[in-house]
Amino acid sequence: MSGVTIYETERLIVREWTAAQDDLDRMTDIYTREEVTRWLPPFEFDAARAVEGWRAFHERDRRYGSWAVQVRDSGVAAGTVLFRPIPGGDGEVEVGWHLHPDSWGRGYATEAAGGAVERGFASGLEEVYALLKPDNEASRAVCLRLGMTSLGRTRRFFDLESEMFRLRRDG
C-alpha cells in the first residue's frame, strides 16, 4: 500500500488511499463495520468510488481530503483522517478520523488529526472544527487531547444531532 504522501508524523504516514486491492479491502473492512459506522451519518460505501472521489476532492484544493493513516512501522492502514469544509456549512473546516478497531487505543487518531490541524493552520486557517455523535466518548477524548473546546450540540450539519468542537490557531 503506497499512495502519495500528504504529511508525516512521528509514527504515521498520511497518504492518499489508492485503488490497490489491499487498500480497497482495508477500506471496505473499516467502512462496513458496525463499530465504525455507528458513529457516522448513514451512507452506502463503495471503496473504489471513495478512492476516486477523495482523490478528485483533494486535487480541487490540496489543503483538503480524506487520507489513509498508515502506521510507519507495520505499513498497516489504521484508518482515515479527513480534513475538509463541513458539507452544508459556511466555510467551517472539520477534522475527523475513522479508524479500524484493531488500531483503536494507540493514539493514532490524535496524532493523525493533530497533523492535519497543523497543516491547516500552516495554510492560513484560523480555526478547525470537529463534529461527533454526542455519545462518542472515544472521539470526545481525541478532541480534548487536541485542545479543542466543546461548543455544545447542534443539528446544523448532516441533519443529525452532533457535538461540535473548535480549535483556534491562537490557542
Short mmCIF file of C-alpha atoms in Angstrom, two decimals, residues 65-146:
data_model
loop_
_atom_site.label_atom_id
_atom_site.label_comp_id
_atom_site.label_asym_id
_atom_site.label_seq_id
_atom_site.Cartn_x
_atom_site.Cartn_y
_atom_site.Cartn_z
CA GLY A 65 -9.00 15.41 1.60
CA SER A 66 -9.73 12.04 3.16
CA TRP A 67 -6.45 10.20 3.52
CA ALA A 68 -5.10 6.86 4.67
CA VAL A 69 -3.41 6.81 8.07
CA GLN A 70 -0.59 4.30 7.63
CA VAL A 71 1.44 3.09 10.59
CA ARG A 72 5.08 3.68 9.72
CA ASP A 73 6.50 0.56 11.45
CA SER A 74 3.98 -2.02 10.22
CA GLY A 75 2.71 -0.49 6.98
CA VAL A 76 -0.87 -1.16 8.09
CA ALA A 77 -3.51 1.37 7.13
CA ALA A 78 -5.03 2.14 10.54
CA GLY A 79 -7.88 4.16 9.01
CA THR A 80 -8.76 7.54 7.55
CA VAL A 81 -8.21 11.12 8.60
CA LEU A 82 -10.34 13.73 6.87
CA PHE A 83 -9.85 17.46 6.61
CA ARG A 84 -12.49 19.39 4.67
CA PRO A 85 -15.05 22.15 4.68
CA ILE A 86 -18.13 20.84 6.50
CA PRO A 87 -20.78 19.92 3.91
CA GLY A 88 -23.66 22.38 4.20
CA GLY A 89 -21.62 24.74 6.35
CA ASP A 90 -20.48 28.32 5.93
CA GLY A 91 -16.84 27.50 5.28
CA GLU A 92 -16.10 25.84 8.62
CA VAL A 93 -13.34 23.24 8.18
CA GLU A 94 -13.56 19.96 10.04
CA VAL A 95 -11.05 17.34 11.03
CA GLY A 96 -12.27 13.78 11.50
CA TRP A 97 -10.98 10.24 11.87
CA HIS A 98 -12.30 6.78 11.15
CA LEU A 99 -10.01 4.03 12.39
CA HIS A 100 -10.26 0.26 12.22
CA PRO A 101 -11.00 -1.22 15.67
CA ASP A 102 -7.66 -3.07 15.57
CA SER A 103 -6.00 0.37 15.66
CA TRP A 104 -8.04 1.93 18.46
CA GLY A 105 -6.42 2.97 21.72
CA ARG A 106 -2.96 3.64 20.31
CA GLY A 107 -3.14 7.41 19.86
CA TYR A 108 -3.26 7.22 16.06
CA ALA A 109 -6.44 9.33 15.78
CA THR A 110 -4.97 12.13 17.89
CA GLU A 111 -1.64 12.01 16.06
CA ALA A 112 -3.17 11.97 12.56
CA ALA A 113 -5.76 14.65 13.38
CA GLY A 114 -3.10 16.80 15.03
CA GLY A 115 -1.00 16.64 11.88
CA ALA A 116 -3.99 17.61 9.73
CA VAL A 117 -4.77 20.55 12.01
CA GLU A 118 -1.13 21.75 11.97
CA ARG A 119 -1.17 21.51 8.18
CA GLY A 120 -4.42 23.51 8.06
CA PHE A 121 -3.10 26.22 10.35
CA ALA A 122 0.09 26.43 8.26
CA SER A 123 -2.12 27.07 5.20
CA GLY A 124 -3.72 30.07 6.93
CA LEU A 125 -6.81 28.66 8.61
CA GLU A 126 -7.73 30.40 11.85
CA GLU A 127 -9.87 27.60 13.32
CA VAL A 128 -10.78 23.96 12.83
CA TYR A 129 -13.88 22.08 13.97
CA ALA A 130 -14.83 18.51 14.76
CA LEU A 131 -18.32 17.01 14.76
CA LEU A 132 -19.21 13.84 16.59
CA LYS A 133 -22.19 11.98 17.88
CA PRO A 134 -22.78 13.12 21.46
CA ASP A 135 -22.21 9.67 22.98
CA ASN A 136 -18.90 9.02 21.17
CA GLU A 137 -16.66 9.22 24.23
CA ALA A 138 -13.52 7.99 22.43
CA SER A 139 -13.73 10.76 19.81
CA ARG A 140 -14.61 13.29 22.50
CA ALA A 141 -11.36 12.33 24.24
CA VAL A 142 -9.44 12.86 20.98
CA CYS A 143 -10.94 16.35 20.66
CA LEU A 144 -9.91 17.20 24.20
CA ARG A 145 -6.36 15.84 23.67
CA LEU A 146 -6.13 18.10 20.60
#
